Coordinates of C-alpha atoms in Angstrom, one line a residue:
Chain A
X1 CA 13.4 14.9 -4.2
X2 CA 13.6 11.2 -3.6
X3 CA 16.0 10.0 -1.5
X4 CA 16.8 6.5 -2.1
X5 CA 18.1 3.5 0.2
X6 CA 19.0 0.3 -0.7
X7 CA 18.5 -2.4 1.7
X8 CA 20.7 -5.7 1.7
X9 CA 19.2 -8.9 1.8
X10 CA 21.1 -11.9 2.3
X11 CA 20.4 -15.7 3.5
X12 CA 20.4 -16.1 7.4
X13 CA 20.3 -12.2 8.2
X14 CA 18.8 -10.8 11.2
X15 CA 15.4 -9.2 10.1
X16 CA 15.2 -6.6 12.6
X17 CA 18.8 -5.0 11.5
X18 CA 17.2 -4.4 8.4
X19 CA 12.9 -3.9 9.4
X20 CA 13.9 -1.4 12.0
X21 CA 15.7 1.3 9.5
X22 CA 13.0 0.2 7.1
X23 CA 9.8 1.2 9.2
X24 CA 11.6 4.9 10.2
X25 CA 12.9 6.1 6.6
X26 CA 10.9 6.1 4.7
X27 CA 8.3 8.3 6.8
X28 CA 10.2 11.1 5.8
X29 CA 9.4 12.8 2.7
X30 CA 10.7 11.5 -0.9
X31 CA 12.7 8.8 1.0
X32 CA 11.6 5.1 -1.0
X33 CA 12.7 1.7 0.4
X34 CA 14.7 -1.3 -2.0
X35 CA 15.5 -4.2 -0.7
X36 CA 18.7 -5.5 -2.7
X37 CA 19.5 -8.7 -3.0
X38 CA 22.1 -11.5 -5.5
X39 CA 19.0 -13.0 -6.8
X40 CA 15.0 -12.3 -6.9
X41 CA 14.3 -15.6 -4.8
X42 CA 12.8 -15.3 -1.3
X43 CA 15.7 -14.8 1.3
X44 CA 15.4 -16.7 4.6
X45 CA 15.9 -14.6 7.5
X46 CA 17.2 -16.0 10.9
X47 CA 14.1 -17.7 13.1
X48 CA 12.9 -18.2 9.3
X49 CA 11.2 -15.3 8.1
X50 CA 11.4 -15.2 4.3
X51 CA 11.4 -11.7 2.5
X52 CA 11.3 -11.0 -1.2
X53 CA 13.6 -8.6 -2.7
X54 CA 12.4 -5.8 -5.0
X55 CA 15.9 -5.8 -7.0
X56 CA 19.0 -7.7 -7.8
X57 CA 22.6 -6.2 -7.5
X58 CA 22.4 -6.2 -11.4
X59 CA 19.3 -4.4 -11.7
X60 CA 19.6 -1.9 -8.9
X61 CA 19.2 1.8 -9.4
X62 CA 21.4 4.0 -8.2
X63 CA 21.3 4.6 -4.3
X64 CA 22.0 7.4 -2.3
X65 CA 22.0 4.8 0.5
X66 CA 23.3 1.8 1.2
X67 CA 22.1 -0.1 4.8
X68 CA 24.0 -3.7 5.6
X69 CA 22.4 -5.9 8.2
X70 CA 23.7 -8.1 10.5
X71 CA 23.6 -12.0 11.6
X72 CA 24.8 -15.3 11.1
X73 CA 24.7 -14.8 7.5
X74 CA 27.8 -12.4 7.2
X75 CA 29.9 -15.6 7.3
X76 CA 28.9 -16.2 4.4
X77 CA 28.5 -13.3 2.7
X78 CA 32.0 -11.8 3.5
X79 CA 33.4 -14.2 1.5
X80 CA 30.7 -13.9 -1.5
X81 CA 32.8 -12.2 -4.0
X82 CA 29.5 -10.7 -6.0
X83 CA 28.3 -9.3 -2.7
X84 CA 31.2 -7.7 -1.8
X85 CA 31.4 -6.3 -5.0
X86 CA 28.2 -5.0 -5.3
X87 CA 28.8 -3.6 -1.7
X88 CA 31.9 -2.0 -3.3
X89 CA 30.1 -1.1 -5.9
X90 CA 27.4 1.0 -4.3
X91 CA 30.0 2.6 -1.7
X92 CA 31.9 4.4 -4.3
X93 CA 28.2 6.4 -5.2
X94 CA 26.0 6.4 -2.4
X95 CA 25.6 9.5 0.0
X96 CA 25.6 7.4 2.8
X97 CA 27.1 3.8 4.1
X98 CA 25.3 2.3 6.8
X99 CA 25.4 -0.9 8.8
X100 CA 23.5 -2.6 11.4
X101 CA 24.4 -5.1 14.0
X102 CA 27.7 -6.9 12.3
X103 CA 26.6 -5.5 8.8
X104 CA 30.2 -3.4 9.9
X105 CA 31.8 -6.7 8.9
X106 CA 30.8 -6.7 5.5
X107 CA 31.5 -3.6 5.0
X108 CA 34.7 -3.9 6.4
X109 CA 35.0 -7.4 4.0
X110 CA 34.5 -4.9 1.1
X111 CA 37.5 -2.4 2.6
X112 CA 35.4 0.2 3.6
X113 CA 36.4 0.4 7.3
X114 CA 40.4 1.1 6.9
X115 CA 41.0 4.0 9.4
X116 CA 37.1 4.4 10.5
X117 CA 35.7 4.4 14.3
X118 CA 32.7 2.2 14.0
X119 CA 30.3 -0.1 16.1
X120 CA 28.9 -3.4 15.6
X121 CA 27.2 -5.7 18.1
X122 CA 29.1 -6.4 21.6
X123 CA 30.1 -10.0 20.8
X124 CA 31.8 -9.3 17.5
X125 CA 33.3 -5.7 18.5
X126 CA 37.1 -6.8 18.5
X127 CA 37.2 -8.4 15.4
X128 CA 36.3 -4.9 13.6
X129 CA 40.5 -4.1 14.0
X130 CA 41.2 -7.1 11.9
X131 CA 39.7 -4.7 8.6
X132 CA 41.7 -1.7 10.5
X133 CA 38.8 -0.2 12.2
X134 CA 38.7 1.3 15.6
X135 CA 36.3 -0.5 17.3
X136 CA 33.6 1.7 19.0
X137 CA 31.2 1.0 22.0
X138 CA 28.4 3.8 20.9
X139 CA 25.2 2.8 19.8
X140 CA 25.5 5.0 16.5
X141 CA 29.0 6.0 15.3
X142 CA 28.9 8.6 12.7
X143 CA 32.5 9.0 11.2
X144 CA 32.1 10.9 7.4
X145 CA 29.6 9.6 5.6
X146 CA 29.7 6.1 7.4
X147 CA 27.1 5.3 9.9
X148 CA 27.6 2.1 12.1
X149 CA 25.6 0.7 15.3
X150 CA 25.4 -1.7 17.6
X151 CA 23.7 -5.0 17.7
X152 CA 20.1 -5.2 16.0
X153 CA 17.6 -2.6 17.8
X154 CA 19.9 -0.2 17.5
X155 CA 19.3 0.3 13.8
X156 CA 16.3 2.5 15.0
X157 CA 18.5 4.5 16.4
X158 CA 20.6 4.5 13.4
X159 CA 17.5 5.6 11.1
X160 CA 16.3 8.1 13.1
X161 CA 20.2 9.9 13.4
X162 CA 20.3 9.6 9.7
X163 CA 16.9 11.5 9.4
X164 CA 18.2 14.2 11.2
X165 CA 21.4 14.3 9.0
X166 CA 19.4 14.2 6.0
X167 CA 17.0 16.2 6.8
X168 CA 16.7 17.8 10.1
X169 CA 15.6 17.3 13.7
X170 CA 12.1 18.2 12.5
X171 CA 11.9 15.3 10.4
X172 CA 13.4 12.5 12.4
X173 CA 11.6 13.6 14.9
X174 CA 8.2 12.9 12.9
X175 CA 8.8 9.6 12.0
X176 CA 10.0 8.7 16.0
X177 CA 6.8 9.8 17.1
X178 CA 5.1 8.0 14.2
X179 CA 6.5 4.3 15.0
X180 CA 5.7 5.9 19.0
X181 CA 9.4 5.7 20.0
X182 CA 9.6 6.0 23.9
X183 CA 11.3 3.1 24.7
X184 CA 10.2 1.5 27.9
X185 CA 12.2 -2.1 28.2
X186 CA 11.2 -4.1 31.5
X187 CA 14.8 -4.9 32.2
X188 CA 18.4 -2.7 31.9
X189 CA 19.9 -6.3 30.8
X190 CA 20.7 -4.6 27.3
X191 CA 24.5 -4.6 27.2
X192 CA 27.1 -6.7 28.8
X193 CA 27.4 -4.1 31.6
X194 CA 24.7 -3.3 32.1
X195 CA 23.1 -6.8 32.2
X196 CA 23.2 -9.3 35.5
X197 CA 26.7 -10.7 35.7
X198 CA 25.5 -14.4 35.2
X199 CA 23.1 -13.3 31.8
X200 CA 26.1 -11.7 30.9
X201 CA 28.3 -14.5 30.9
X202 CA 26.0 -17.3 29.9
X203 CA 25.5 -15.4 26.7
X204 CA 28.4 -14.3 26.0
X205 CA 29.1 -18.2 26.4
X206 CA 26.6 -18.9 24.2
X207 CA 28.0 -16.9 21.6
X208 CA 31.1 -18.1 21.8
X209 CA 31.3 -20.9 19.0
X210 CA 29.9 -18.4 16.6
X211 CA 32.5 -15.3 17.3
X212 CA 35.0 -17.9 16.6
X213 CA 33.7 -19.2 13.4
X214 CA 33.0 -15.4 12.3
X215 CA 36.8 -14.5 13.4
X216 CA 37.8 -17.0 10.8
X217 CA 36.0 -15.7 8.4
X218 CA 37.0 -12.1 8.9
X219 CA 40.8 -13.1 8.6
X220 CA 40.6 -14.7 5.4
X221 CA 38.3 -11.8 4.0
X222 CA 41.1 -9.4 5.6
X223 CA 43.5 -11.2 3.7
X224 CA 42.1 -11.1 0.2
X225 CA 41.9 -7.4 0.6
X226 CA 45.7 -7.0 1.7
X227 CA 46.3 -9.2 -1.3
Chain B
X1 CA 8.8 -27.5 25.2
X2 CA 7.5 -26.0 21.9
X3 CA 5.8 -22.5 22.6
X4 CA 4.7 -21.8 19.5
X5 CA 3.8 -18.0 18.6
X6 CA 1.3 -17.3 15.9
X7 CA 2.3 -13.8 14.0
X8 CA -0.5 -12.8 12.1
X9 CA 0.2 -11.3 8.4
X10 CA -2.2 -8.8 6.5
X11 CA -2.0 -6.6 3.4
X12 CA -0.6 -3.3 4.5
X13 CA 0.7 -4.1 7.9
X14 CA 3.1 -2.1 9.9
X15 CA 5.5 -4.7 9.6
X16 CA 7.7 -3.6 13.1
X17 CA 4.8 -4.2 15.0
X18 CA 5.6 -7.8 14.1
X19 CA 9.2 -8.1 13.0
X20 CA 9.9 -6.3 16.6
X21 CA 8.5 -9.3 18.3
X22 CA 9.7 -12.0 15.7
X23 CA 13.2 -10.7 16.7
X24 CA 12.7 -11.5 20.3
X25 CA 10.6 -14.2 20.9
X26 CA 12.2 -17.1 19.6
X27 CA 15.6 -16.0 21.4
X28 CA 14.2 -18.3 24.2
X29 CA 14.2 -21.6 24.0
X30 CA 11.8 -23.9 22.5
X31 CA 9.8 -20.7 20.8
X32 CA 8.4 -21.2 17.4
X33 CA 7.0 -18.1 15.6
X34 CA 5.0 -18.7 12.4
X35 CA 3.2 -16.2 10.2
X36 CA -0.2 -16.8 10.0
X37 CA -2.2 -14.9 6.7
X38 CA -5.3 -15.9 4.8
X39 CA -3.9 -17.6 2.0
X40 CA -0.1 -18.7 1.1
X41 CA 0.3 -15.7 -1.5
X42 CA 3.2 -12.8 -0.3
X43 CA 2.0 -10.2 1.7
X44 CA 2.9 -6.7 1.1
X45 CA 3.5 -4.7 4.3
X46 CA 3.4 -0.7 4.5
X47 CA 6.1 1.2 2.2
X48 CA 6.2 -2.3 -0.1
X49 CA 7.7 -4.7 1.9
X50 CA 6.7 -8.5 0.9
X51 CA 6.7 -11.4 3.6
X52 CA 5.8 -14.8 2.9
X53 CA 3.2 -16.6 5.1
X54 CA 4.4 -20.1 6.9
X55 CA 1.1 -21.1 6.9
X56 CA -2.4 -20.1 5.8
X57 CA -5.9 -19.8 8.5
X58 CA -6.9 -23.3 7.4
X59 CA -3.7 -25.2 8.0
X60 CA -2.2 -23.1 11.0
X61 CA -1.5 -25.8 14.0
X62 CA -2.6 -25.0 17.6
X63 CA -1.2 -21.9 19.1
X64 CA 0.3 -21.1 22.1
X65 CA 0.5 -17.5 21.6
X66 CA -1.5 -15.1 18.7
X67 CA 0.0 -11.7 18.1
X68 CA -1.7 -9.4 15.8
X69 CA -0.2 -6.5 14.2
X70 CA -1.4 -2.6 13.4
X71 CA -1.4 -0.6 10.5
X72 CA -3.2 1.0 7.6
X73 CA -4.9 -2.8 6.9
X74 CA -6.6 -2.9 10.2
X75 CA -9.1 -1.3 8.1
X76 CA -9.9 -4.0 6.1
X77 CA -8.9 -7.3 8.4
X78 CA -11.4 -5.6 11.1
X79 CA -14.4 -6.3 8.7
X80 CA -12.7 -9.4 7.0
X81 CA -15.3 -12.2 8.3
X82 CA -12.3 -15.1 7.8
X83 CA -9.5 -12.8 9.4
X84 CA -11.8 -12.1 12.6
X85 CA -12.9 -15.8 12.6
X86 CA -9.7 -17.1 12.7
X87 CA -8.6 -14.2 15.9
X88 CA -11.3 -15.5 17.5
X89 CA -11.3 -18.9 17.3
X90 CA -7.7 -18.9 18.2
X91 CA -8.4 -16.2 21.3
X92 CA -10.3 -19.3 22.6
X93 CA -7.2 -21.7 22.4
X94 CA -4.0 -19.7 23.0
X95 CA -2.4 -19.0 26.1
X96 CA -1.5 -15.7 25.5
X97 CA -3.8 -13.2 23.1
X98 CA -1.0 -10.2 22.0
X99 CA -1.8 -6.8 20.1
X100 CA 1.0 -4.3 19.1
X101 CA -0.2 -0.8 17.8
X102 CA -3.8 -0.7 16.0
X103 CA -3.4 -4.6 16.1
X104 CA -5.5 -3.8 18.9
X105 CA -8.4 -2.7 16.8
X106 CA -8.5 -6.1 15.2
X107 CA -8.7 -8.1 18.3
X108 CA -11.5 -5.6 19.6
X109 CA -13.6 -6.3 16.2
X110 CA -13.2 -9.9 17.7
X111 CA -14.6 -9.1 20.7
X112 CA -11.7 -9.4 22.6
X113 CA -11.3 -6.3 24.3
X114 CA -14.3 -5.9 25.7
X115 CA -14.5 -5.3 29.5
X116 CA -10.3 -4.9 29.0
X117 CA -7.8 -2.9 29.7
X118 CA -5.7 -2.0 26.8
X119 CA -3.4 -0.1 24.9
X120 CA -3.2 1.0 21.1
X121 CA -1.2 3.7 18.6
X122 CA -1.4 6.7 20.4
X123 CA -3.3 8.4 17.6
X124 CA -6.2 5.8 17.6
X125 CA -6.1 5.6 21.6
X126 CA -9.6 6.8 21.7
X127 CA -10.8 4.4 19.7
X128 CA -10.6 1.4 21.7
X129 CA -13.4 2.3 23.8
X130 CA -15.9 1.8 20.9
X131 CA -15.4 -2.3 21.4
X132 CA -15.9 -1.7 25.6
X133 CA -12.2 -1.1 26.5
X134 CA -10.6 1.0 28.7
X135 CA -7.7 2.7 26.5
X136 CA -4.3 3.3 28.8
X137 CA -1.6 5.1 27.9
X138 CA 1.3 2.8 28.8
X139 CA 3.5 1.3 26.8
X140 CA 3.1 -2.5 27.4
X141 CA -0.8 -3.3 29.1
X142 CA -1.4 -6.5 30.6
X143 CA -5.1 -7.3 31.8
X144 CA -5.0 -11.4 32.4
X145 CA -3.9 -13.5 29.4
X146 CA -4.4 -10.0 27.0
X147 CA -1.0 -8.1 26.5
X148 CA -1.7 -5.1 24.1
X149 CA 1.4 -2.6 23.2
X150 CA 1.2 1.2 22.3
X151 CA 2.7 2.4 18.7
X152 CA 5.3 0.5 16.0
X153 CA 7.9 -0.1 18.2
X154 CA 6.7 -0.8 21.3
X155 CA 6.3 -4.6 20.0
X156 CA 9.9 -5.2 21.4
X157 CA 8.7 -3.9 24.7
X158 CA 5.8 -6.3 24.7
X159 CA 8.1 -9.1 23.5
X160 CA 10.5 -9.1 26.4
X161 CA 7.7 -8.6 28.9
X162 CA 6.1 -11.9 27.5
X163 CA 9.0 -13.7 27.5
X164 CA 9.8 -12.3 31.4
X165 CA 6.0 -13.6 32.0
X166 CA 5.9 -17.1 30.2
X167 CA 9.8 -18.3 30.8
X168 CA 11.5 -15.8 33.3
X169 CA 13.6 -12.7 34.2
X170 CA 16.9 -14.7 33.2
X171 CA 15.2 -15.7 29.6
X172 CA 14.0 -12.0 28.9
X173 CA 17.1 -10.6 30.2
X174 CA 19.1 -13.1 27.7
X175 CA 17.2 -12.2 24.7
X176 CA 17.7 -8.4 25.5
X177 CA 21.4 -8.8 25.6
X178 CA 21.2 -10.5 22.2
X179 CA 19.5 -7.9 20.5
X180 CA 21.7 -5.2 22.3
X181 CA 18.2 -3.4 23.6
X182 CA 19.8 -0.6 25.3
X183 CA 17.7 2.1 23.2
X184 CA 19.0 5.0 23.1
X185 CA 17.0 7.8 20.9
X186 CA 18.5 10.9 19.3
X187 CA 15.4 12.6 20.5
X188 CA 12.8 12.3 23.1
X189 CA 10.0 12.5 20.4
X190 CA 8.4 9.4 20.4
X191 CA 5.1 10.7 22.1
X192 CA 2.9 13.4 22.1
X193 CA 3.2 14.8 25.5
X194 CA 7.3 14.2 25.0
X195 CA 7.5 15.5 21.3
X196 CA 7.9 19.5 20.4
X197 CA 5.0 20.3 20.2
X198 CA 4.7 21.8 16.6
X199 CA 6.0 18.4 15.7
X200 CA 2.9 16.7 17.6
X201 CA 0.4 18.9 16.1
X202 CA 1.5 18.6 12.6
X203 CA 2.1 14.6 12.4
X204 CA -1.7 14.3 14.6
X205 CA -2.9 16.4 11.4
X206 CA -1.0 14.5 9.1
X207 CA -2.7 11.0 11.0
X208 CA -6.5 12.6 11.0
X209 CA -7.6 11.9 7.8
X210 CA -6.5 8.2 8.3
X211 CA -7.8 8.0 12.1
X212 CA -11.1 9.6 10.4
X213 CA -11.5 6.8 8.0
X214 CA -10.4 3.8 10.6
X215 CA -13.2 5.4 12.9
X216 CA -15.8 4.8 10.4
X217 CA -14.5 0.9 10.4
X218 CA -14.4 0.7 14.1
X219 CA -18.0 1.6 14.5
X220 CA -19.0 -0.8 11.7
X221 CA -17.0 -3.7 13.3
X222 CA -18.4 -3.0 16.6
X223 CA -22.2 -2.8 15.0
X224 CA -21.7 -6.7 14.0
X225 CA -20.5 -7.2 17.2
X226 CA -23.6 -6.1 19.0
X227 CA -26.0 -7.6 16.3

C-alpha cells in the first residue's frame, strides 16, 4: 500500500508546521512525502529557509492526504484563488485534511471548516468563527476526517495521531521513538497560560499588528465564499 | 547584536534535527541562521526533502554558533576531509559548538568530543565513546561551550535551552510561546525504556543494520584522529 501526503508549500510559511509532520510519516510503512506547491521555484520559508517542491498543483497525483501549514504567508494565500482551489480541489479526494499552526485558515479560506471544532495557534484562535468553525484550544482536534492543531510543534503531535488512525498505536508509536519523542522543554512558557504573565503579554503584544492584518484577510476570504 | 547561527547541510540529513532549531533560534532578537553545505547545489535530506544552502564552506562569514545535524549522511560527512575541516575550523571560532542526534558523531570525527560529555540518538548512544566521550542519556547535554541533544526532535529542546543560555529565561520563554511548545504526545514512546517494549525491540532491530554500518565509520574516523 502507499499512502500518500501532499505537503503545501507556499511563500513565507513556517517550516516547522510542515518539517515536523514530514520527519514522522513517512516512517511508517508505504507512506511517501510531496511537497505541493503553485509553481516548481524554490519557496522561501519564514527566517528564510528555501525549499523546493517535488510537484505543482497541476501536476500532483492524487493524495490521500492533504497537510496545510501555517505562518505569515496565509495572508496571502487565503486570498490566492489557484491555491484555494487546488486546496478545494484535493479536499473533495483525499482520506484526510490536515492543518498545522493557522494552516486551519486556509482551509477554512477554501470552506472546509463550516460547522467543524478545530484548533489553530493561540493568537489567531478567534478568527476560526469568521469561516463558522468552533474554535478549539486542544493541541490535536480530530473532528471526521479533519485534523487541526495548534501553533507549529504541535504538528508532531498531529503526525503521530494520524499514524495511529491510519495505522495503529504500533506504528505511530515506531516512528515517535524513531525521531526519540520525549519531550523535555526547559520552561512550561508554551501556551498563554501556562507561560509568565509578562511573556504572555509582551507576545501576545507583539503579535498584535499581525492578528489584525490576518483578521482582514479572513473577512474578505469569508466573504467570497458567502458570495 | 547579530548572533549568527551556522546550520550545517549534508546529503541525507535528518532534516528536524535542523529545521527544529531553525524554528526557534531566530525567534530572538538579532539571531541569524544560515545553512552552511559544501557547495551551493540543493541538498536532499532523508525521505527526499531538498533545501537550498545560503552559503557554501568557502564563503560562510564568522559564526557565532555551529549546529550540526544527524542522520543516515553522518556516514559520509564523518570521513568527508572538507566537511570535518570546516567543523573544525569553525569549533575554534564559535561561541557555541551544537550537535542534535548523530550530529554528534560528526563533531566527534572532528575531535570535538573528546574528554566531553555528550549526548546522541539513542540507538548510536554507545558509539560516542569511540571519539573519548562520555555518552549521557539526557535529553539536552551541556559540558562548557558543547551542547549536544539526544534523537530528531530533541533539537527544539536544545534550541530553547541555548537561547535561555546566550539571551535569557524571558527570550527562551518568548520563543516557546511562539511556537506553542506545550508538547503533548499521543504516546509515551519516544524512548526505549518508555516505549512497549515489543515496539523497542523491533524498531532497535530495524536500526542495527544501519548502527552496524555507522560503527564501521566511527572507528575509521576515529583511526585519522589518532594518526
Amino acid at each position: 500500500m502507499t499512502f500518500r501526503c501532499g505537503l503545501l508549500l507556499f511563500p513565507e510559511l513556517t517550516q516547522l508546521d510542515l518539517t515536523g509532520p514530514y520527519e514522522v510519516l513517512p516512517r511508517a510503512p508505504g507512506v511517501e512525502v510531496l511537497l505541493v506547491a503553485r509553481t516548481m521555484e524554490p519557496v522561501t520559508a519564514q527566517w528564510g529557509m528555501r525549499i523546493l517542491p517535488d510537484t505543482d498543483f497541476a501536476n500532483c497525483p492524487p493524495l490521500d492526504l492533504l497537510l496545510v501549514p501555517g505562518g505569515f504567508g496565509v495572508d496571502e494565500a487565503m486570498l490566492d484563488q489557484e491555491t484555494i482551489a487546488f486546496v478545494r480541489r484535493t479536499a473533495t479526494e483525499a482520506r484526510y485534511i490536515v492543518s498545522v499552526c493557522t494552516g486551519a485558515l486556509i482551509l477554512g479560506a477554501a470552506g472546509l471548516l463550516r460547522g467543524r471544532r478545530a484548533a489553530t495557534h493561540w493568537a489567531f484562535r478567534d478568527l476560526l468563527k469568521e469561516f463558522g468553525a468552533t474554535p478549539s484550544r486542544e493541541r490535536v482536534v480530530r473532528d471526521g476526517n479533519l485534523f487541526t492543531g495548534g501553533g507549529v510543534t504541535a504538528g508532531i503531535d498531529v503526525a503521530l495521531t494520524i499514524l495511529a488512525e491510519v495505522f495503529d498505536a504500533n506504528v505511530a508509536q515506531s516512528a515517535q521513538l524513531s525521531v526519540e519523542y520525549a519531550p523535555c522543554p526547559p520552561f512550561g512558557a508554551g501556551t498563554p497560560e501556562t507561560a509568565p504573565g509578562p511573556v504572555a503579554e509582551a507576545v501576545a503584544a507583539r503579535y498584535a499588528t499581525g492578528v489584525a492584518r490576518t483578521a482582514e484577510r479572513v473577512r474578505a476570504a469569508a466573504q467570497r465564499l458567502a458570495n
